Amino acid sequence: MVKVLRYLGLGAASLLFVGAVLVRGQETAAVDLRRLYAGKPSEWPRPALGEGAVFEELGPLPPRRKLEGKDAALAALGRKLFNDPVLSGSGQITCASCHNPELGFGDGLRTAFGHDRQRGRRNAQSLYTVAWMHEFFWDGRARSLEEQAAGPIGNPIEMAAKPVVVLRRLKRDSAYRQAFAEVFGSRRISSELIATAIAAFERSIRPPASRWDRMLAEGPAVFTDQELLGLHLFRTKAGCANCHSGPLLSDGRYHNLGLTYYGRELEDLGRYGVTHDPADVGRFRTPSLRAVRRTGPYMHNGVFPTLAGIVNFYNAGGVEERRTQSRTDPKAPPPRRDALLKPLELTPAERAALVAFLETL
């Protein structure tokens, strides 16, 4: 019974009550979970957190700001550029090639294809929550959305465009000349203004309304018993809330799960490539789980096609790297798996419940 009570993650005042309920059977326990999650998120059972975790209470996204006037025109210009192959060297690739709104603003591939069918080494991340983020790409190398928007255009593996060629194309287009003049007050077109417009469009993107949003607004009656159990596991026994919290369901920090392929052909040193800090070897930014059922495959290298696979991976406690020498950088020491990762001992029913909850997000 003590183990069960710890699993529930409840305050002392609730322990005897919940214990008495649990011994009456599983059906009554489900009813009790509905009572526990009936209030505001701040009143829910406390999360079970490991040492070093940074938690922000779960909650709804900020309300959408209505775009009007020049703000709306700027976002519209950004949308047009986002979907225009004129920004690519070949004239055949768009931003939407890797961030397709019909595929959760990703591309549904393990890793993305770019110029001349070159395959990148990382999964194309969804853009659903970029409006509220402060660092971008899996390794956080971009510090603004404008910097992120400009990055793929000149990348030789992605869109492979020369800025002078892109600008020449846009300046020859009377519709673009007029649109830039209306938005920026001048017919001047520059790489910086292109990035500004695309970033404005990306900030207008929001994830679709979900049953999770309804649950936050209307209470646990929206969820099935299995989904509600999954939420509880997310906050407690499964340890998901250690890294996935707040309205974005991400702590915005960098963690090593053991998927760097250190010392092997597919090695990716992650955040270390930006900071060159030995502690950052193998660390990648925690993605948002908003609309996660739409944004597979998963992880920085897209190695997991399903949410069930992800849950099984975490249930095993991640992967321990065994190689001792980097394949790509002799100065990069062996990565250390994040201390928050531990075997979870989730039952098959608990793993199924966790997947059911994730599919509501």
GROMACS .gro file of N, CA, C and O in nm, residues 85-157:
model
  292
   85PRO      N    1   0.878   2.807  -5.363
   85PRO     CA    2   1.008   2.747  -5.394
   85PRO      C    3   1.110   2.846  -5.445
   85PRO      O    4   1.226   2.809  -5.466
   86VAL      N    5   1.071   2.970  -5.465
   86VAL     CA    6   1.165   3.073  -5.509
   86VAL      C    7   1.279   3.090  -5.410
   86VAL      O    8   1.388   3.139  -5.445
   87LEU      N    9   1.260   3.049  -5.286
   87LEU     CA   10   1.363   3.064  -5.183
   87LEU      C   11   1.469   2.955  -5.188
   87LEU      O   12   1.565   2.960  -5.111
   88SER      N   13   1.452   2.855  -5.272
   88SER     CA   14   1.548   2.745  -5.279
   88SER      C   15   1.636   2.756  -5.402
   88SER      O   16   1.598   2.817  -5.503
   89GLY      N   17   1.756   2.699  -5.392
   89GLY     CA   18   1.848   2.705  -5.504
   89GLY      C   19   1.794   2.638  -5.627
   89GLY      O   20   1.810   2.687  -5.740
   90SER      N   21   1.725   2.525  -5.611
   90SER     CA   22   1.671   2.451  -5.726
   90SER      C   23   1.539   2.507  -5.776
   90SER      O   24   1.494   2.472  -5.885
   91GLY      N   25   1.475   2.592  -5.696
   91GLY     CA   26   1.342   2.641  -5.731
   91GLY      C   27   1.235   2.535  -5.715
   91GLY      O   28   1.127   2.545  -5.774
   92GLN      N   29   1.264   2.431  -5.634
   92GLN     CA   30   1.170   2.321  -5.618
   92GLN      C   31   1.138   2.289  -5.472
   92GLN      O   32   1.051   2.206  -5.447
   93ILE      N   33   1.207   2.352  -5.377
   93ILE     CA   34   1.189   2.320  -5.236
   93ILE      C   35   1.135   2.443  -5.163
   93ILE      O   36   1.178   2.556  -5.191
   94THR      N   37   1.044   2.421  -5.072
   94THR     CA   38   0.991   2.531  -4.990
   94THR      C   39   1.014   2.501  -4.843
   94THR      O   40   1.051   2.388  -4.806
   95CYS      N   41   0.990   2.599  -4.760
   95CYS     CA   42   0.993   2.574  -4.615
   95CYS      C   43   0.892   2.465  -4.579
   95CYS      O   44   0.916   2.382  -4.491
   96ALA      N   45   0.778   2.467  -4.649
   96ALA     CA   46   0.672   2.369  -4.623
   96ALA      C   47   0.708   2.228  -4.668
   96ALA      O   48   0.639   2.134  -4.631
   97SER      N   49   0.816   2.213  -4.744
   97SER     CA   50   0.857   2.078  -4.783
   97SER      C   51   0.893   1.996  -4.660
   97SER      O   52   0.870   1.875  -4.656
   98CYS      N   53   0.953   2.060  -4.561
   98CYS     CA   54   0.988   1.992  -4.436
   98CYS      C   55   0.893   2.025  -4.322
   98CYS      O   56   0.896   1.958  -4.218
   99HIS      N   57   0.811   2.128  -4.339
   99HIS     CA   58   0.718   2.170  -4.234
   99HIS      C   59   0.579   2.185  -4.295
   99HIS      O   60   0.528   2.295  -4.313
  100ASN      N   61   0.522   2.070  -4.326
  100ASN     CA   62   0.395   2.064  -4.397
  100ASN      C   63   0.280   2.073  -4.297
  100ASN      O   64   0.272   1.991  -4.205
  101PRO      N   65   0.189   2.169  -4.312
  101PRO     CA   66   0.077   2.180  -4.217
  101PRO      C   67  -0.011   2.057  -4.214
  101PRO      O   68  -0.078   2.030  -4.114
  102GLU      N   69  -0.012   1.976  -4.322
  102GLU     CA   70  -0.091   1.853  -4.323
  102GLU      C   71  -0.021   1.739  -4.249
  102GLU      O   72  -0.080   1.633  -4.227
  103LEU      N   73   0.105   1.761  -4.212
  103LEU     CA   74   0.183   1.659  -4.140
  103LEU      C   75   0.232   1.714  -4.006
  103LEU      O   76   0.342   1.685  -3.962
  104GLY      N   77   0.146   1.794  -3.942
  104GLY     CA   78   0.182   1.850  -3.812
  104GLY      C   79   0.294   1.950  -3.820
  104GLY      O   80   0.370   1.969  -3.723
  105PHE      N   81   0.310   2.018  -3.933
  105PHE     CA   82   0.419   2.111  -3.959
  105PHE      C   83   0.555   2.042  -3.945
  105PHE      O   84   0.655   2.105  -3.911
  106GLY      N   85   0.558   1.910  -3.972
  106GLY     CA   86   0.680   1.835  -3.993
  106GLY      C   87   0.672   1.776  -4.132
  106GLY      O   88   0.602   1.828  -4.220
  107ASP      N   89   0.745   1.664  -4.155
  107ASP     CA   90   0.737   1.602  -4.287
  107ASP      C   91   0.704   1.453  -4.281
  107ASP      O   92   0.697   1.387  -4.385
  108GLY      N   93   0.686   1.399  -4.161
  108GLY     CA   94   0.652   1.259  -4.148
  108GLY      C   95   0.766   1.163  -4.176
  108GLY      O   96   0.744   1.042  -4.180
  109LEU      N   97   0.887   1.214  -4.195
  109LEU     CA   98   1.003   1.131  -4.227
  109LEU      C   99   1.095   1.119  -4.106
  109LEU      O  100   1.095   1.203  -4.017
  110ARG      N  101   1.177   1.015  -4.108
  110ARG     CA  102   1.274   0.997  -4.000
  110ARG      C  103   1.369   1.117  -3.996
  110ARG      O  104   1.385   1.180  -3.892
  111THR      N  105   1.432   1.148  -4.106
  111THR     CA  106   1.509   1.271  -4.120
  111THR      C  107   1.476   1.330  -4.256
  111THR      O  108   1.436   1.258  -4.349
  112ALA      N  109   1.493   1.460  -4.269
  112ALA     CA  110   1.441   1.531  -4.386
  112ALA      C  111   1.532   1.517  -4.508
  112ALA      O  112   1.654   1.502  -4.497
  113PHE      N  113   1.470   1.523  -4.627
  113PHE     CA  114   1.542   1.533  -4.753
  113PHE      C  115   1.546   1.678  -4.797
  113PHE      O  116   1.449   1.752  -4.783
  114GLY      N  117   1.659   1.718  -4.856
  114GLY     CA  118   1.673   1.855  -4.904
  114GLY      C  119   1.726   1.861  -5.046
  114GLY      O  120   1.689   1.778  -5.130
  115HIS      N  121   1.811   1.958  -5.072
  115HIS     CA  122   1.863   1.985  -5.206
  115HIS      C  123   1.929   1.860  -5.265
  115HIS      O  124   2.009   1.793  -5.200
  116ASP      N  125   1.896   1.830  -5.392
  116ASP     CA  126   1.951   1.713  -5.461
  116ASP      C  127   1.925   1.583  -5.384
  116ASP      O  128   2.005   1.490  -5.389
  117ARG      N  129   1.815   1.577  -5.315
  117ARG     CA  130   1.775   1.460  -5.237
  117ARG      C  131   1.880   1.421  -5.133
  117ARG      O  132   1.891   1.306  -5.092
  118GLN      N  133   1.954   1.520  -5.085
  118GLN     CA  134   2.044   1.493  -4.975
  118GLN      C  135   1.962   1.473  -4.848
  118GLN      O  136   1.868   1.548  -4.823
  119ARG      N  137   2.002   1.375  -4.768
  119ARG     CA  138   1.927   1.348  -4.646
  119ARG      C  139   1.999   1.411  -4.527
  119ARG      O  140   2.118   1.387  -4.506
  120GLY      N  141   1.926   1.490  -4.450
  120GLY     CA  142   1.982   1.547  -4.330
  120GLY      C  143   1.993   1.444  -4.219
  120GLY      O  144   1.939   1.333  -4.230
  121ARG      N  145   2.058   1.479  -4.112
  121ARG     CA  146   2.077   1.383  -4.003
  121ARG      C  147   1.976   1.399  -3.891
  121ARG      O  148   1.975   1.320  -3.797
  122ARG      N  149   1.890   1.501  -3.901
  122ARG     CA  150   1.794   1.525  -3.793
  122ARG      C  151   1.651   1.532  -3.843
  122ARG      O  152   1.623   1.568  -3.956
  123ASN      N  153   1.561   1.500  -3.752
  123ASN     CA  154   1.418   1.502  -3.778
  123ASN      C  155   1.369   1.647  -3.789
  123ASN      O  156   1.411   1.733  -3.713
  124ALA      N  157   1.282   1.674  -3.885
  124ALA     CA  158   1.224   1.808  -3.901
  124ALA      C  159   1.121   1.831  -3.791
  124ALA      O  160   1.018   1.763  -3.786
  125GLN      N  161   1.148   1.925  -3.703
  125GLN     CA  162   1.060   1.948  -3.589
  125GLN      C  163   0.932   2.021  -3.629
  125GLN      O  164   0.932   2.103  -3.721
  126SER      N  165   0.827   1.992  -3.556
  126SER     CA  166   0.702   2.064  -3.575
  126SER      C  167   0.717   2.210  -3.536
  126SER      O  168   0.797   2.245  -3.449
  127LEU      N  169   0.638   2.296  -3.601
  127LEU     CA  170   0.641   2.440  -3.571
  127LEU      C  171   0.524   2.483  -3.483
  127LEU      O  172   0.504   2.603  -3.463
  128TYR      N  173   0.450   2.390  -3.430
  128TYR     CA  174   0.327   2.425  -3.359
  128TYR      C  175   0.349   2.522  -3.242
  128TYR      O  176   0.260   2.601  -3.211
  129THR      N  177   0.461   2.515  -3.175
  129THR     CA  178   0.478   2.596  -3.053
  129THR      C  179   0.595   2.694  -3.062
  129THR      O  180   0.637   2.748  -2.961
  130VAL      N  181   0.644   2.721  -3.183
  130VAL     CA  182   0.762   2.808  -3.193
  130VAL      C  183   0.734   2.950  -3.146
  130VAL      O  184   0.826   3.023  -3.109
  131ALA      N  185   0.609   2.991  -3.147
  131ALA     CA  186   0.577   3.128  -3.104
  131ALA      C  187   0.618   3.155  -2.961
  131ALA      O  188   0.642   3.271  -2.923
  132TRP      N  189   0.628   3.051  -2.879
  132TRP     CA  190   0.657   3.070  -2.737
  132TRP      C  191   0.796   3.019  -2.697
  132TRP      O  192   0.829   3.015  -2.579
  133MET      N  193   0.877   2.980  -2.795
  133MET     CA  194   1.009   2.927  -2.766
  133MET      C  195   1.114   3.037  -2.772
  133MET      O  196   1.092   3.143  -2.830
  134HIS      N  197   1.229   3.008  -2.711
  134HIS     CA  198   1.338   3.107  -2.704
  134HIS      C  199   1.467   3.058  -2.768
  134HIS      O  200   1.557   3.139  -2.793
  135GLU      N  201   1.477   2.929  -2.793
  135GLU     CA  202   1.590   2.872  -2.865
  135GLU      C  203   1.535   2.770  -2.964
  135GLU      O  204   1.433   2.706  -2.937
  136PHE      N  205   1.607   2.754  -3.077
  136PHE     CA  206   1.548   2.678  -3.187
  136PHE      C  207   1.648   2.578  -3.246
  136PHE      O  208   1.768   2.592  -3.230
  137PHE      N  209   1.593   2.482  -3.316
  137PHE     CA  210   1.661   2.363  -3.365
  137PHE      C  211   1.688   2.269  -3.247
  137PHE      O  212   1.680   2.309  -3.131
  138TRP      N  213   1.719   2.144  -3.280
  138TRP     CA  214   1.741   2.044  -3.176
  138TRP      C  215   1.857   2.081  -3.083
  138TRP      O  216   1.860   2.043  -2.966
  139ASP      N  217   1.954   2.156  -3.136
  139ASP     CA  218   2.071   2.191  -3.056
  139ASP      C  219   2.069   2.335  -3.005
  139ASP      O  220   2.164   2.381  -2.943
  140GLY      N  221   1.961   2.408  -3.033
  140GLY     CA  222   1.948   2.544  -2.982
  140GLY      C  223   2.041   2.645  -3.045
  140GLY      O  224   2.069   2.750  -2.986
  141ARG      N  225   2.087   2.619  -3.166
  141ARG     CA  226   2.187   2.708  -3.226
  141ARG      C  227   2.128   2.841  -3.270
  141ARG      O  228   2.203   2.937  -3.291
  142ALA      N  229   1.998   2.851  -3.288
  142ALA     CA  230   1.934   2.977  -3.324
  142ALA      C  231   1.870   3.039  -3.200
  142ALA      O  232   1.797   2.972  -3.128
  143ARG      N  233   1.897   3.166  -3.176
  143ARG     CA  234   1.847   3.233  -3.057
  143ARG      C  235   1.723   3.317  -3.084
  143ARG      O  236   1.670   3.380  -2.992
  144SER      N  237   1.678   3.320  -3.207
  144SER     CA  238   1.555   3.392  -3.240
  144SER      C  239   1.484   3.317  -3.352
  144SER      O  240   1.547   3.240  -3.427
  145LEU      N  241   1.355   3.342  -3.366
  145LEU     CA  242   1.279   3.277  -3.471
  145LEU      C  243   1.322   3.328  -3.608
  145LEU      O  244   1.319   3.255  -3.708
  146GLU      N  245   1.365   3.454  -3.614
  146GLU     CA  246   1.416   3.508  -3.739
  146GLU      C  247   1.543   3.434  -3.783
  146GLU      O  248   1.560   3.402  -3.901
  147GLU      N  249   1.631   3.407  -3.687
  147GLU     CA  250   1.753   3.332  -3.718
  147GLU      C  251   1.720   3.190  -3.764
  147GLU      O  252   1.780   3.137  -3.857
  148GLN      N  253   1.622   3.131  -3.698
  148GLN     CA  254   1.579   2.996  -3.737
  148GLN      C  255   1.523   2.998  -3.879
  148GLN      O  256   1.553   2.909  -3.960
  149ALA      N  257   1.440   3.097  -3.910
  149ALA     CA  258   1.375   3.102  -4.041
  149ALA      C  259   1.476   3.118  -4.154
  149ALA      O  260   1.458   3.064  -4.264
  150ALA      N  261   1.584   3.191  -4.128
  150ALA     CA  262   1.684   3.215  -4.231
  150ALA      C  263   1.776   3.096  -4.251
  150ALA      O  264   1.831   3.077  -4.362
  151GLY      N  265   1.795   3.014  -4.148
  151GLY     CA  266   1.894   2.908  -4.152
  151GLY      C  267   1.883   2.811  -4.268
  151GLY      O  268   1.980   2.789  -4.342
  152PRO      N  269   1.766   2.749  -4.290
  152PRO     CA  270   1.756   2.648  -4.396
  152PRO      C  271   1.776   2.701  -4.538
  152PRO      O  272   1.815   2.627  -4.627
  153ILE      N  273   1.748   2.829  -4.561
  153ILE     CA  274   1.752   2.883  -4.697
  153ILE      C  275   1.891   2.870  -4.757
  153ILE      O  276   1.908   2.827  -4.872
  154GLY      N  277   1.993   2.904  -4.680
  154GLY     CA  278   2.129   2.897  -4.732
  154GLY      C  279   2.200   2.767  -4.702
  154GLY      O  280   2.313   2.746  -4.749
  155ASN      N  281   2.138   2.679  -4.625
  155ASN     CA  282   2.203   2.554  -4.588
  155ASN      C  283   2.220   2.465  -4.712
  155ASN      O  284   2.122   2.435  -4.781
  156PRO      N  285   2.344   2.421  -4.744
  156PRO     CA  286   2.365   2.345  -4.868
  156PRO      C  287   2.295   2.210  -4.872
  156PRO      O  288   2.274   2.154  -4.980
  157ILE      N  289   2.258   2.156  -4.756
  157ILE     CA  290   2.188   2.028  -4.753
  157ILE      C  291   2.037   2.049  -4.759
  157ILE      O  292   1.963   1.958  -4.799
   0.00000   0.00000   0.00000
